mmCIF file of C-alpha atoms in Angstrom:
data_model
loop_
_atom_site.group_PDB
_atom_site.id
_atom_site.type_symbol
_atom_site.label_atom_id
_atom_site.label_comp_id
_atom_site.label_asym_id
_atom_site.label_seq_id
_atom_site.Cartn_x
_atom_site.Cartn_y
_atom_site.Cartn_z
ATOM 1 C CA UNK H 1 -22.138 -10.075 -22.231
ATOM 2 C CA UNK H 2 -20.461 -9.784 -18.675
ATOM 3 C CA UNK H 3 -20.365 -12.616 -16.951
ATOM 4 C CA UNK H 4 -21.705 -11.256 -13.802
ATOM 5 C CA UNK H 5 -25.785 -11.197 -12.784
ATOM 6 C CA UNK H 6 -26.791 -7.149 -12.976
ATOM 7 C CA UNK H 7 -26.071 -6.182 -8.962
ATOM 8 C CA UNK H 8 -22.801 -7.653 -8.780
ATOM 9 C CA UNK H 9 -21.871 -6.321 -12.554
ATOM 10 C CA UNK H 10 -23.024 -2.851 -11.669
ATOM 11 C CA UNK H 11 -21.232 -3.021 -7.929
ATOM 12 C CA UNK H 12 -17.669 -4.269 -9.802
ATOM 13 C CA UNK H 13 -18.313 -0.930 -12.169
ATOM 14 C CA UNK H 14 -18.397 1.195 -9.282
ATOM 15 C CA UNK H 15 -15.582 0.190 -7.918
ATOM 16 C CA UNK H 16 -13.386 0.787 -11.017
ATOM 17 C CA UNK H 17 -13.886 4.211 -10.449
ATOM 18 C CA UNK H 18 -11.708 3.922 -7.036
ATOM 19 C CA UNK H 19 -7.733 5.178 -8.425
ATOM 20 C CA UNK H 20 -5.845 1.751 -9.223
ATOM 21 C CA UNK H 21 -8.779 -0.279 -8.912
ATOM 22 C CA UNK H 22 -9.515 -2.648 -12.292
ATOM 23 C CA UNK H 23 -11.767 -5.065 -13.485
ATOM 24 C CA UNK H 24 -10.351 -7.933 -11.304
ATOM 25 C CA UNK H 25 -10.109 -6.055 -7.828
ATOM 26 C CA UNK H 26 -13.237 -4.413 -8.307
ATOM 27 C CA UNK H 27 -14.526 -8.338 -8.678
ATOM 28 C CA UNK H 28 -12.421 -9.126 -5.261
ATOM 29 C CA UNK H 29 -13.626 -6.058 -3.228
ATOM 30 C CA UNK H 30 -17.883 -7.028 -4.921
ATOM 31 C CA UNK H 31 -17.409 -10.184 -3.126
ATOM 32 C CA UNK H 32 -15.833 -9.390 0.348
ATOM 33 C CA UNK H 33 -18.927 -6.535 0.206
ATOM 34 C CA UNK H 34 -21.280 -9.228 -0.885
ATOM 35 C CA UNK H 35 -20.315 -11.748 2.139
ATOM 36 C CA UNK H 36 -20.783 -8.882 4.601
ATOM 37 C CA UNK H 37 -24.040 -8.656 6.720
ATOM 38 C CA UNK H 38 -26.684 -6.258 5.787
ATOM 39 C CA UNK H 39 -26.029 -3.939 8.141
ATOM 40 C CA UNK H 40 -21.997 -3.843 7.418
ATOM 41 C CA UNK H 41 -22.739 -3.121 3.819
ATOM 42 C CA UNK H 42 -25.237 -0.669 4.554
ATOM 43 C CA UNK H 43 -23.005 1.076 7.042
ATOM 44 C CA UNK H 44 -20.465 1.097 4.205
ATOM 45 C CA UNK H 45 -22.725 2.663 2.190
ATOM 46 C CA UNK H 46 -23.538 5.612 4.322
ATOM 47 C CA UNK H 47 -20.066 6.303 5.164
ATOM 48 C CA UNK H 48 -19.564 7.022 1.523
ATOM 49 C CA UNK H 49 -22.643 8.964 1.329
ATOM 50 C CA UNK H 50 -22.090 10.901 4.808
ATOM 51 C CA UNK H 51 -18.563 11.330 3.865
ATOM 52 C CA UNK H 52 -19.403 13.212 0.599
ATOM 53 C CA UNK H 53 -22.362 15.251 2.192
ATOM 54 C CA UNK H 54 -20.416 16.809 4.984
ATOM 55 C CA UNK H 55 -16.801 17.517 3.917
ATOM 56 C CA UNK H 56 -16.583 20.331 2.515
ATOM 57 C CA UNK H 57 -13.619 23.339 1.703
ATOM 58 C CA UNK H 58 -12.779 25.116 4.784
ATOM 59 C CA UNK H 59 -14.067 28.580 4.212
ATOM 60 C CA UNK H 60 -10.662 29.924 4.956
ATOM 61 C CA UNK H 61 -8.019 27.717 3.777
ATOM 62 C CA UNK H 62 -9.606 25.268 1.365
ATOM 63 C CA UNK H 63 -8.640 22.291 2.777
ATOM 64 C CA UNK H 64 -11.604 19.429 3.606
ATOM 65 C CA UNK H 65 -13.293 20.002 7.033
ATOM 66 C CA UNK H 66 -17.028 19.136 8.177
ATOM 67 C CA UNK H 67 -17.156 22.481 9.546
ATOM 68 C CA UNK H 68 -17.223 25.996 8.512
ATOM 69 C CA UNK H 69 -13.338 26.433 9.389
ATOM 70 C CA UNK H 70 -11.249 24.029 9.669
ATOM 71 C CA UNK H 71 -9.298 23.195 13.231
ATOM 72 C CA UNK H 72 -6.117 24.190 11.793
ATOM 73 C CA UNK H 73 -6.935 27.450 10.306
ATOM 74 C CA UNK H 74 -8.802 27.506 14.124
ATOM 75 C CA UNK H 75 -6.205 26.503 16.324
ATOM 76 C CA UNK H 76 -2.391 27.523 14.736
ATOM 77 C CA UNK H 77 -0.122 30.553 13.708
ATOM 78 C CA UNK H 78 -1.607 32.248 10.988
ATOM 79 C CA UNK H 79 1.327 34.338 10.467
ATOM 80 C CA UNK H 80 3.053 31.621 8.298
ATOM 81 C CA UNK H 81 0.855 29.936 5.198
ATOM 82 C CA UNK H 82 2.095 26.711 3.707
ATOM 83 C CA UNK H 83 0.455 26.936 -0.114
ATOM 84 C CA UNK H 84 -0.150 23.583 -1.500
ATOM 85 C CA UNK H 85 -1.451 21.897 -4.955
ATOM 86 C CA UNK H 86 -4.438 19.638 -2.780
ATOM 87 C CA UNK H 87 -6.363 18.795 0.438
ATOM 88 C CA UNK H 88 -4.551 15.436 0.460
ATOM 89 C CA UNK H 89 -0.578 17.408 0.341
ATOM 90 C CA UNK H 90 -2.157 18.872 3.577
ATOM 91 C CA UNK H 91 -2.333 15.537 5.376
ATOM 92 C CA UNK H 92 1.381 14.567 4.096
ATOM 93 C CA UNK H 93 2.374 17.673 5.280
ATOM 94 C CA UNK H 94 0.972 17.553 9.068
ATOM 95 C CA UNK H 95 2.102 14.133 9.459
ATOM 96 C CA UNK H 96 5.746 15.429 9.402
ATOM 97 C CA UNK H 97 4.704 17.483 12.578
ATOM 98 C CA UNK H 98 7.425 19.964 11.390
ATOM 99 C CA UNK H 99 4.613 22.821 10.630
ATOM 100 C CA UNK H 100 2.986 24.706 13.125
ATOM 101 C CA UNK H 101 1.153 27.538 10.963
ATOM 102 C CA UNK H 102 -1.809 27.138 8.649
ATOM 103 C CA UNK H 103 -2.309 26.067 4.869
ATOM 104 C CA UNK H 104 -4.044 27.565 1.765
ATOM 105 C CA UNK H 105 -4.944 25.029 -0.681
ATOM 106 C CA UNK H 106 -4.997 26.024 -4.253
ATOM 107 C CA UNK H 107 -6.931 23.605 -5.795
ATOM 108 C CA UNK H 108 -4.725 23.018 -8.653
ATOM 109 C CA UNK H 109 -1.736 24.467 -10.250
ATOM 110 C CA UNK H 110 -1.115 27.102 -13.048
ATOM 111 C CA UNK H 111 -0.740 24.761 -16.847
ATOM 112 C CA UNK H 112 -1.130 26.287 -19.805
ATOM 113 C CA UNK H 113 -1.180 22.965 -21.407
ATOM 114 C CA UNK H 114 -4.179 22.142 -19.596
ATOM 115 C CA UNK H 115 -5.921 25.461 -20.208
ATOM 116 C CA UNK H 116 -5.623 26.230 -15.902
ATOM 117 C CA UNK H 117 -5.049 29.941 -15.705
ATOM 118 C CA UNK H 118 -4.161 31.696 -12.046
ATOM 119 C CA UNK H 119 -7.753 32.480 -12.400
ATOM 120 C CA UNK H 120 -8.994 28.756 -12.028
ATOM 121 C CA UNK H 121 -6.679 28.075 -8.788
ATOM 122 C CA UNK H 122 -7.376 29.818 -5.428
ATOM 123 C CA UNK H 123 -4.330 32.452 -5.999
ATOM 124 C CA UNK H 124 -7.207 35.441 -5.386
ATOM 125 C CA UNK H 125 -8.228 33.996 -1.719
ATOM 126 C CA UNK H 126 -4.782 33.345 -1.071
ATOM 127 C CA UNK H 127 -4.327 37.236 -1.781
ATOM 128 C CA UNK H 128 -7.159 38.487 0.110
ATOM 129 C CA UNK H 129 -5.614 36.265 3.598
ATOM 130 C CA UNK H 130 -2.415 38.559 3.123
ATOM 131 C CA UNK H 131 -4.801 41.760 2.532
ATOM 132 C CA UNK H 132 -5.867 41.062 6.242
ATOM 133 C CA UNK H 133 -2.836 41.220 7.571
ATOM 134 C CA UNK H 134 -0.839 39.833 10.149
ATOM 135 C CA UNK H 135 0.658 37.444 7.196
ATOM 136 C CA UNK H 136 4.934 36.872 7.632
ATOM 137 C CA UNK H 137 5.881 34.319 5.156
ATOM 138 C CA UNK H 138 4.343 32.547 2.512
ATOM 139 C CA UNK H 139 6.181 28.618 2.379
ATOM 140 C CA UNK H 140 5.247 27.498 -1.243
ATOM 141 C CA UNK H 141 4.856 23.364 -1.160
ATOM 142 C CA UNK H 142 3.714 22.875 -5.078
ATOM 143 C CA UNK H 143 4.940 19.748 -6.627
ATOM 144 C CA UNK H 144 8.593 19.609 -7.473
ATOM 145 C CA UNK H 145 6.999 19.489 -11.274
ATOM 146 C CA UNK H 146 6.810 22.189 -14.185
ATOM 147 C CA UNK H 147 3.754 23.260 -13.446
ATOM 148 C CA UNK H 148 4.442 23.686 -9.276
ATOM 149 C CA UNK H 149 7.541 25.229 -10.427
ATOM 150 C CA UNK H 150 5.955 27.789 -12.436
ATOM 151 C CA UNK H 151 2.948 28.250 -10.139
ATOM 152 C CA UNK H 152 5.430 28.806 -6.969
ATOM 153 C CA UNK H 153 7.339 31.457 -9.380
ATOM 154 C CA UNK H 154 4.007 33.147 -10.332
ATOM 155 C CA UNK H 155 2.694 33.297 -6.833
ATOM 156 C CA UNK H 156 6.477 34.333 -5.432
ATOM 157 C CA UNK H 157 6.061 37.667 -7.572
ATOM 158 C CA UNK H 158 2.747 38.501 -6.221
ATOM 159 C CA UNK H 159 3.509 38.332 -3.169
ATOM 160 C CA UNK H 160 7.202 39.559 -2.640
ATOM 161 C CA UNK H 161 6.307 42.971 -3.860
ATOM 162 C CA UNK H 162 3.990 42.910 -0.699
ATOM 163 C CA UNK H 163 6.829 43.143 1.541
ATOM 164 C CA UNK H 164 6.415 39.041 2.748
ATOM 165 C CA UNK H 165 9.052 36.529 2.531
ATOM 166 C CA UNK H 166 8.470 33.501 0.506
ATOM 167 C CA UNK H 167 10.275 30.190 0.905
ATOM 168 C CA UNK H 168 10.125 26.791 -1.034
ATOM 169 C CA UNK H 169 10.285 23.721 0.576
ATOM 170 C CA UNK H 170 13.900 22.235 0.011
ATOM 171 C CA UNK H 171 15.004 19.762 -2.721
ATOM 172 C CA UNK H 172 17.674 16.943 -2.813
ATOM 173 C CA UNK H 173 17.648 13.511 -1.719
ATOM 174 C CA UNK H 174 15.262 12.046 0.071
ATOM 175 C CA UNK H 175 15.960 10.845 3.783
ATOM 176 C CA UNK H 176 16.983 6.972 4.081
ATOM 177 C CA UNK H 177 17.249 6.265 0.251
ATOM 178 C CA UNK H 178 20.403 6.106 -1.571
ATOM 179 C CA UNK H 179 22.118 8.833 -3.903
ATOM 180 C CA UNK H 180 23.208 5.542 -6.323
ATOM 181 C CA UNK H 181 19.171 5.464 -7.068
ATOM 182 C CA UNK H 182 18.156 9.007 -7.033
ATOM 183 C CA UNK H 183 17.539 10.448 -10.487
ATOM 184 C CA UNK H 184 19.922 13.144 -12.110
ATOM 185 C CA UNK H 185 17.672 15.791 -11.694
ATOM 186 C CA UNK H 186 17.233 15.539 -8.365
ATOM 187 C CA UNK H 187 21.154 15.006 -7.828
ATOM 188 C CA UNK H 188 21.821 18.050 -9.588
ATOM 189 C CA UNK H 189 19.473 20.184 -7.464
ATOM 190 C CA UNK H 190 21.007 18.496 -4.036
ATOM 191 C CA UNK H 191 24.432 19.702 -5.719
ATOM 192 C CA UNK H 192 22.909 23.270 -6.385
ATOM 193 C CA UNK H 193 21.720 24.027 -3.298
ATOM 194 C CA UNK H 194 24.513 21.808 -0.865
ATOM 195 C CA UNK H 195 24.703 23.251 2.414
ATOM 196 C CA UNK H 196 28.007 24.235 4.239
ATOM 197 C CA UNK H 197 28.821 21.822 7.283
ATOM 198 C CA UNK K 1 -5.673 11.040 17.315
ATOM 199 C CA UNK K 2 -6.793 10.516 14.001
ATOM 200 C CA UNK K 3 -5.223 13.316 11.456
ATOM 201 C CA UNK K 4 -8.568 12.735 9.806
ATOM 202 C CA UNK K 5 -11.968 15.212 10.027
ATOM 203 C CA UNK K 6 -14.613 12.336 11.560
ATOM 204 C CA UNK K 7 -16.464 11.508 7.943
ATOM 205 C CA UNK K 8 -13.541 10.848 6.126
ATOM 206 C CA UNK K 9 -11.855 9.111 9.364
ATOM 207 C CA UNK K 10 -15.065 7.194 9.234
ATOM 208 C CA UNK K 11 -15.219 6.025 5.601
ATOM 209 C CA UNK K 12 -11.444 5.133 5.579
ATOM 210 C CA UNK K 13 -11.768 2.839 8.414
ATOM 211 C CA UNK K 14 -14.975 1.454 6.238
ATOM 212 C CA UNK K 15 -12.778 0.701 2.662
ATOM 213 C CA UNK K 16 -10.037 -0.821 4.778
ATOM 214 C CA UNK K 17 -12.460 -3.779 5.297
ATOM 215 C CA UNK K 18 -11.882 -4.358 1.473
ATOM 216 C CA UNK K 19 -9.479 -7.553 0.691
ATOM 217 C CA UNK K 20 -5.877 -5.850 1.087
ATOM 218 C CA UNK K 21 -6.664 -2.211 1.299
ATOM 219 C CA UNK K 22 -4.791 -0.901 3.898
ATOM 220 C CA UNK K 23 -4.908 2.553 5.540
ATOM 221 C CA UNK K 24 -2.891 4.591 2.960
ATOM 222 C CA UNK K 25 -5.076 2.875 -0.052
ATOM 223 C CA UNK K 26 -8.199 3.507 2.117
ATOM 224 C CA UNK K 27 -6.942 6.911 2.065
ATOM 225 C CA UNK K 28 -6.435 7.538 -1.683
ATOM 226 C CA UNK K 29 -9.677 5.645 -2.381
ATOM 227 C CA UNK K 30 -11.585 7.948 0.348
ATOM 228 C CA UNK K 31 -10.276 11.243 -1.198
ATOM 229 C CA UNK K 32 -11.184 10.056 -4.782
ATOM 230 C CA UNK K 33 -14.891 9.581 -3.170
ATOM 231 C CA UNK K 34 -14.951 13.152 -1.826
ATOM 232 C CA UNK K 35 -13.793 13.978 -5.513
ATOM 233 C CA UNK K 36 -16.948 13.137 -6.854
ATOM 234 C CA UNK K 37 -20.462 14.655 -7.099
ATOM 235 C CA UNK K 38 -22.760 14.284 -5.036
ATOM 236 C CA UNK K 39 -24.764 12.212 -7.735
ATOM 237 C CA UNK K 40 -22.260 9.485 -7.931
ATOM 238 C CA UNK K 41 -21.226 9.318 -4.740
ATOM 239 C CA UNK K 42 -25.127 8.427 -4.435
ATOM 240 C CA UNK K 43 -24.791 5.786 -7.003
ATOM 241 C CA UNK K 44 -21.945 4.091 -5.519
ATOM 242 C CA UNK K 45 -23.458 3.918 -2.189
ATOM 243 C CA UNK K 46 -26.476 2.734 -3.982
ATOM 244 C CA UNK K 47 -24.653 -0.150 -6.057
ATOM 245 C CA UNK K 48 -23.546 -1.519 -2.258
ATOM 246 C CA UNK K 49 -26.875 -1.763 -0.702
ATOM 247 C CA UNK K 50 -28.355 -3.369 -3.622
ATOM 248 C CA UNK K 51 -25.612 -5.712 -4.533
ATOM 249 C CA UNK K 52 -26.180 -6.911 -1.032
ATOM 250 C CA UNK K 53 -29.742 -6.679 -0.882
ATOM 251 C CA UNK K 54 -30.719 -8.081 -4.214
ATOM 252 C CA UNK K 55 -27.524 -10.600 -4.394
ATOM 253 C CA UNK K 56 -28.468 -14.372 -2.469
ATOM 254 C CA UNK K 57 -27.742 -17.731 -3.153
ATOM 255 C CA UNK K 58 -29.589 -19.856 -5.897
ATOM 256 C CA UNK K 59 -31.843 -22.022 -3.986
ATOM 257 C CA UNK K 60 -30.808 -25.310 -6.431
ATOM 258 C CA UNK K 61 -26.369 -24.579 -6.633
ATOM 259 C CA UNK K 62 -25.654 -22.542 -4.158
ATOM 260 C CA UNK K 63 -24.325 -19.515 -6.758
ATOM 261 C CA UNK K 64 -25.159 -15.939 -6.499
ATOM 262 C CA UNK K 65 -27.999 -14.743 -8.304
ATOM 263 C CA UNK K 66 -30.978 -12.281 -8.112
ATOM 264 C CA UNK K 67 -33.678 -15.168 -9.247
ATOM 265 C CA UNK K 68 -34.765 -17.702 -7.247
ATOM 266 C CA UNK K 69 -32.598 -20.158 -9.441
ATOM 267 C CA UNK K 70 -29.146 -18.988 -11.467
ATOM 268 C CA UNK K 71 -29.211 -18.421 -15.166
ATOM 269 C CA UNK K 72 -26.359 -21.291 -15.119
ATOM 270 C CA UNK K 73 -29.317 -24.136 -13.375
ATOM 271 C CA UNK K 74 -32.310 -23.067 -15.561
ATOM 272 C CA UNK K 75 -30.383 -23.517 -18.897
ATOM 273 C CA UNK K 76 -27.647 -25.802 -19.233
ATOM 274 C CA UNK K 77 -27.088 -29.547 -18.864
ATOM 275 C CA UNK K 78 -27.388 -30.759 -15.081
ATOM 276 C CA UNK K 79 -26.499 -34.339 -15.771
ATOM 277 C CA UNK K 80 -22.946 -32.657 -15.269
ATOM 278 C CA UNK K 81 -22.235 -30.893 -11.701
ATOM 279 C CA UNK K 82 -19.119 -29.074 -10.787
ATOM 280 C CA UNK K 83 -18.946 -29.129 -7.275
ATOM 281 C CA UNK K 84 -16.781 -25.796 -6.232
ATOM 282 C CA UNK K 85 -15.555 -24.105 -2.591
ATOM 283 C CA UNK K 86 -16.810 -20.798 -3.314
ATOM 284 C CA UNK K 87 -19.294 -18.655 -5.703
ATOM 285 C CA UNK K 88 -16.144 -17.358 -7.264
ATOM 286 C CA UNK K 89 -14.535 -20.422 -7.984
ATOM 287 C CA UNK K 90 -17.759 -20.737 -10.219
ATOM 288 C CA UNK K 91 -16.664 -17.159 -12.196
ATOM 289 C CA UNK K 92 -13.150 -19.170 -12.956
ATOM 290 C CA UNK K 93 -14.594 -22.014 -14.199
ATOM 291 C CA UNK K 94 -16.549 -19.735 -16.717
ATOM 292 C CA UNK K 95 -14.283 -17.722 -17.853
ATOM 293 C CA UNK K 96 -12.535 -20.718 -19.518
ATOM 294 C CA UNK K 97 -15.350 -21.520 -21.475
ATOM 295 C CA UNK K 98 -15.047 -24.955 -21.196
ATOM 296 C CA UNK K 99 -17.771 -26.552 -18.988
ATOM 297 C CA UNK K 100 -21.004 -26.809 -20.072
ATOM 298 C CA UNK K 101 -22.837 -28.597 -17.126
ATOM 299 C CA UNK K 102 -24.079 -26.737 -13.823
ATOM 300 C CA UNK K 103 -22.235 -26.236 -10.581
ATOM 301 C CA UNK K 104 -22.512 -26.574 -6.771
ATOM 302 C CA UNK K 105 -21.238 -24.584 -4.505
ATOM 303 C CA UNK K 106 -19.984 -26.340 -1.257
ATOM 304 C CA UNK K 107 -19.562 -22.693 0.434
ATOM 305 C CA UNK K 108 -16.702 -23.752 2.184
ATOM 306 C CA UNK K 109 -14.483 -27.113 2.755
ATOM 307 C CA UNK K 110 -13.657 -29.591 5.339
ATOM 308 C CA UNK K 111 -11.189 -28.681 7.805
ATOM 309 C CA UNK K 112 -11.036 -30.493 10.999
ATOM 310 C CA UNK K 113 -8.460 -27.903 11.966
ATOM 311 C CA UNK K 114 -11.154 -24.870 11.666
ATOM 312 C CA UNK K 115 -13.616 -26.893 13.196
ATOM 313 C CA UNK K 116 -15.780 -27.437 9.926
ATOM 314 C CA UNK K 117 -17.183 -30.720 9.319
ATOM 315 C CA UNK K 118 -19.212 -32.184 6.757
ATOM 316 C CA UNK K 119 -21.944 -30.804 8.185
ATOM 317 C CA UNK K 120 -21.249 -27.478 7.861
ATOM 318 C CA UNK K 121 -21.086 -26.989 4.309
ATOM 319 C CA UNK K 122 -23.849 -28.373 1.712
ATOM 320 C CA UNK K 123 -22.736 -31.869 0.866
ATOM 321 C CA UNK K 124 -26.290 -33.029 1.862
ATOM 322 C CA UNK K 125 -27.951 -30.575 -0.587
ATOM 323 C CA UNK K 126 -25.306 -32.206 -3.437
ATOM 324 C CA UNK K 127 -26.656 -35.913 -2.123
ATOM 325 C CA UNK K 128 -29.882 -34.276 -2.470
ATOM 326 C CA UNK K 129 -29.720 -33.464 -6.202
ATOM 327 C CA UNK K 130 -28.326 -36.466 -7.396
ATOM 328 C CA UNK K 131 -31.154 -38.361 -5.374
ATOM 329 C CA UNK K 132 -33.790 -36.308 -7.594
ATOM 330 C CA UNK K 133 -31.734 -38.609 -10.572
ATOM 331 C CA UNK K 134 -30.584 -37.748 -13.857
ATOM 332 C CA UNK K 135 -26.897 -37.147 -12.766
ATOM 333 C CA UNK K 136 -24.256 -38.998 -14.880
ATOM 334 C CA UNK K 137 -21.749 -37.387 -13.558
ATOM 335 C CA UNK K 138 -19.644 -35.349 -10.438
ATOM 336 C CA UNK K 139 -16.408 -33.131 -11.152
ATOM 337 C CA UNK K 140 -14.907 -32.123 -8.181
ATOM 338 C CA UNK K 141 -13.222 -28.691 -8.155
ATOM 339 C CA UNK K 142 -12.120 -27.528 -4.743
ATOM 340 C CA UNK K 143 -8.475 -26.223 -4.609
ATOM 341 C CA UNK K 144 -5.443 -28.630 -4.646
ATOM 342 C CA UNK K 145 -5.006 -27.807 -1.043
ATOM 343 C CA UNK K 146 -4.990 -30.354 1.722
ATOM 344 C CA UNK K 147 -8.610 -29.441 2.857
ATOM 345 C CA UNK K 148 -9.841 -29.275 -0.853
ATOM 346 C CA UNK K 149 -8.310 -32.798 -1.495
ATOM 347 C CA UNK K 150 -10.080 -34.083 1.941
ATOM 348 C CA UNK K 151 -12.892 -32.598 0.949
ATOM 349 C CA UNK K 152 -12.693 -34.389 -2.760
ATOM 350 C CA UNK K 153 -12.235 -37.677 -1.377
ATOM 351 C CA UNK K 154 -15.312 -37.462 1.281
ATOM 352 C CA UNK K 155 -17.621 -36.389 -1.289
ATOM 353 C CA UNK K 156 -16.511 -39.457 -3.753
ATOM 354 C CA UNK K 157 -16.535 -41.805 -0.806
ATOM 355 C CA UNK K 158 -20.423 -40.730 -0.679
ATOM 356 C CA UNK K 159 -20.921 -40.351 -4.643
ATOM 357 C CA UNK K 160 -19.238 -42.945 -5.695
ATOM 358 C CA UNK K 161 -21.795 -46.034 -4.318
ATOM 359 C CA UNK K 162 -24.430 -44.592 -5.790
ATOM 360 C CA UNK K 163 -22.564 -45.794 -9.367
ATOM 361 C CA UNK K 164 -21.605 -42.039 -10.365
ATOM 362 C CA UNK K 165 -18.278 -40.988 -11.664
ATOM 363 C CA UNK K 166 -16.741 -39.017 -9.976
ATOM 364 C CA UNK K 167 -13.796 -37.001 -11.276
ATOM 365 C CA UNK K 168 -10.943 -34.354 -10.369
ATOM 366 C CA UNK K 169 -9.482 -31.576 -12.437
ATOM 367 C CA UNK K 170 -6.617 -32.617 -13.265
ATOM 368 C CA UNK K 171 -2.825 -30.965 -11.900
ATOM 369 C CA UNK K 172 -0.214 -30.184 -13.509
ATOM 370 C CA UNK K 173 2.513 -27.355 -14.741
ATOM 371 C CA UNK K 174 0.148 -24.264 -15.419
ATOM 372 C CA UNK K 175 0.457 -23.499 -19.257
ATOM 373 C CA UNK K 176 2.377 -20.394 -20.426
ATOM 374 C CA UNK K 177 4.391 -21.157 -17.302
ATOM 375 C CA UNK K 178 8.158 -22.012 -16.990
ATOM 376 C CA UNK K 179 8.698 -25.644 -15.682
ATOM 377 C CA UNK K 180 11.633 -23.767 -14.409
ATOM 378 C CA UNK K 181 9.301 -21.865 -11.688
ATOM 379 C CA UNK K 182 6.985 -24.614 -11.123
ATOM 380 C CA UNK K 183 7.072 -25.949 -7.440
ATOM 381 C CA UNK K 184 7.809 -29.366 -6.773
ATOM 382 C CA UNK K 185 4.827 -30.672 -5.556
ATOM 383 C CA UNK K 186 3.207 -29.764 -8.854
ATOM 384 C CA UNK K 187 6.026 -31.503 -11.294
ATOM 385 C CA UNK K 188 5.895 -34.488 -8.712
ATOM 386 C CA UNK K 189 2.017 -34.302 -9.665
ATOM 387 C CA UNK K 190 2.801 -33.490 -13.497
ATOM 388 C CA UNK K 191 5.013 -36.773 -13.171
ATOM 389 C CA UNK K 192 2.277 -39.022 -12.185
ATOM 390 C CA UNK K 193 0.131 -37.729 -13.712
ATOM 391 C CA UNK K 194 1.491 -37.881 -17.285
ATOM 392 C CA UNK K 195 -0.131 -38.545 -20.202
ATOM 393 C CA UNK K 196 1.173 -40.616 -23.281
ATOM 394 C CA UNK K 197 1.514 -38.439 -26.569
#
């Protein structure tokens, strides 16, 4: 029997289902929501409600946006696509401010081990942008993982063949940590592709 | 400028009002939200309103319950009372199992720094149980913190006349802990406090 009265036991479940979030933060976050007014919790409320009823896949590029295309597809140089695994690899990417073109979010990345086929990811829209034309390079930004690997290859030999230039975002070690903690993998590929000074 | 589309913008600032989300947790939590289906983002929002709606105090301890009085007043033995800071410090004291009387919840402490006095929390409502009769006896459970201590000794100053007993949890090194890591306030309180074996 939980030890919590049925509003507060129900509340704490829903709140396990935020990533990270277990039995004893859920209980911490059920109180802070039960000390707030009314009208903060019910604001609260609707923001999660509002949130989920109007974001939805930009028609073009995939990526969240409460509108039928998103300001980025809207606004920047379509001639360059950055393909990535997920809307949230979007925001990571814009807050470098390095990119100035547009994305195309997959929605996933080729595993056979999960049973995802190209089929299942948005490699098909992704090939009817290029069909428009007007498309120069193709910047692959999959996770540095098997499956990104594999799903940057398999995308890199659809789209070659077309006459554009792919690119991969570069490997090695990461910007203001040190090489004594970086892993060997990622040492090896920072030998692999060292750059003359 | 917010990288953020408005509803998502909008329901991150919302989940950083949790206890020590910040934005980048506010972030992952938001994106898991937009994740689900429309159904359970429904439930979830639900689960707030009603925790909050449904949720007040018991109208004899203080607690949170959805009766008029808490499960803990109607059935167990009230010549006992555990007189606590906070609803949650009433959770603490049942997850060990140990306690079998009822509770009262202060809903705050005495701090002449914060401005709260006597009067601000429910030390008359306390007085006003143990004038109905029938109380034998008054554990006092507010933090070992300068205001909780305060606190502790005001209320006995009151209870104590009225030929009560009135007792403190007692301090001490935590168990499973390392006397090592133990502060010295608590092994100066463990010292005094010691017990012949």
């Amino acid at each position: 029997m939980s030890a919590f009265i049925e509003p507060i036991g129900r509340l704490i479940n829903q709140l396990t289902k935020l990533p990270g979030v277990g039995a004893k933060t859920a209980q911490r976050y059920a109180y802070r929501i039960i000390n707030m007014t009314e009208d903060e919790a019910k604001e609260f409320a609707e923001s999660i409600v509002k949130a989920k009823s109007e974001v939805h896949y930009c028609s073009v590029c995939g990526n969240y946006t409460d509108k039928e295309v998103c300001n980025i597809c809207e606004t920047r140089d379509n001639s360059v696509i950055c393909v990535v695994k997920e809307p949230k690899d979007v925001l990571a990417m814009e807050k470098a401010h390095e990119f100035k073109g547009v994305y195309h979010v997959l929605h996933g990345v080729i595993s056979p081990m999960e049973g995802i086929t190209p089929n299942d990811i948005k490699i098909k829209e992704l090939l009817g942008r290029i069909a428009e034309g007007g498309v120069n390079e193709i910047i692959m930004a999959t996770n540095p993982d098997v499956e990104g690997e594999a799903t940057a290859m398999y995308i890199s030999s659809l789209v070659k063949p077309l006459g554009i230039k792919v690119t991969r975002l570069a490997h090695g070690i990461p910007i203001g940590s040190e090489i004594e903690y970086a892993d060997e993998i990622t040492i090896s590929r920072a030998i692999l592709d060292r750059k003359e000074l």
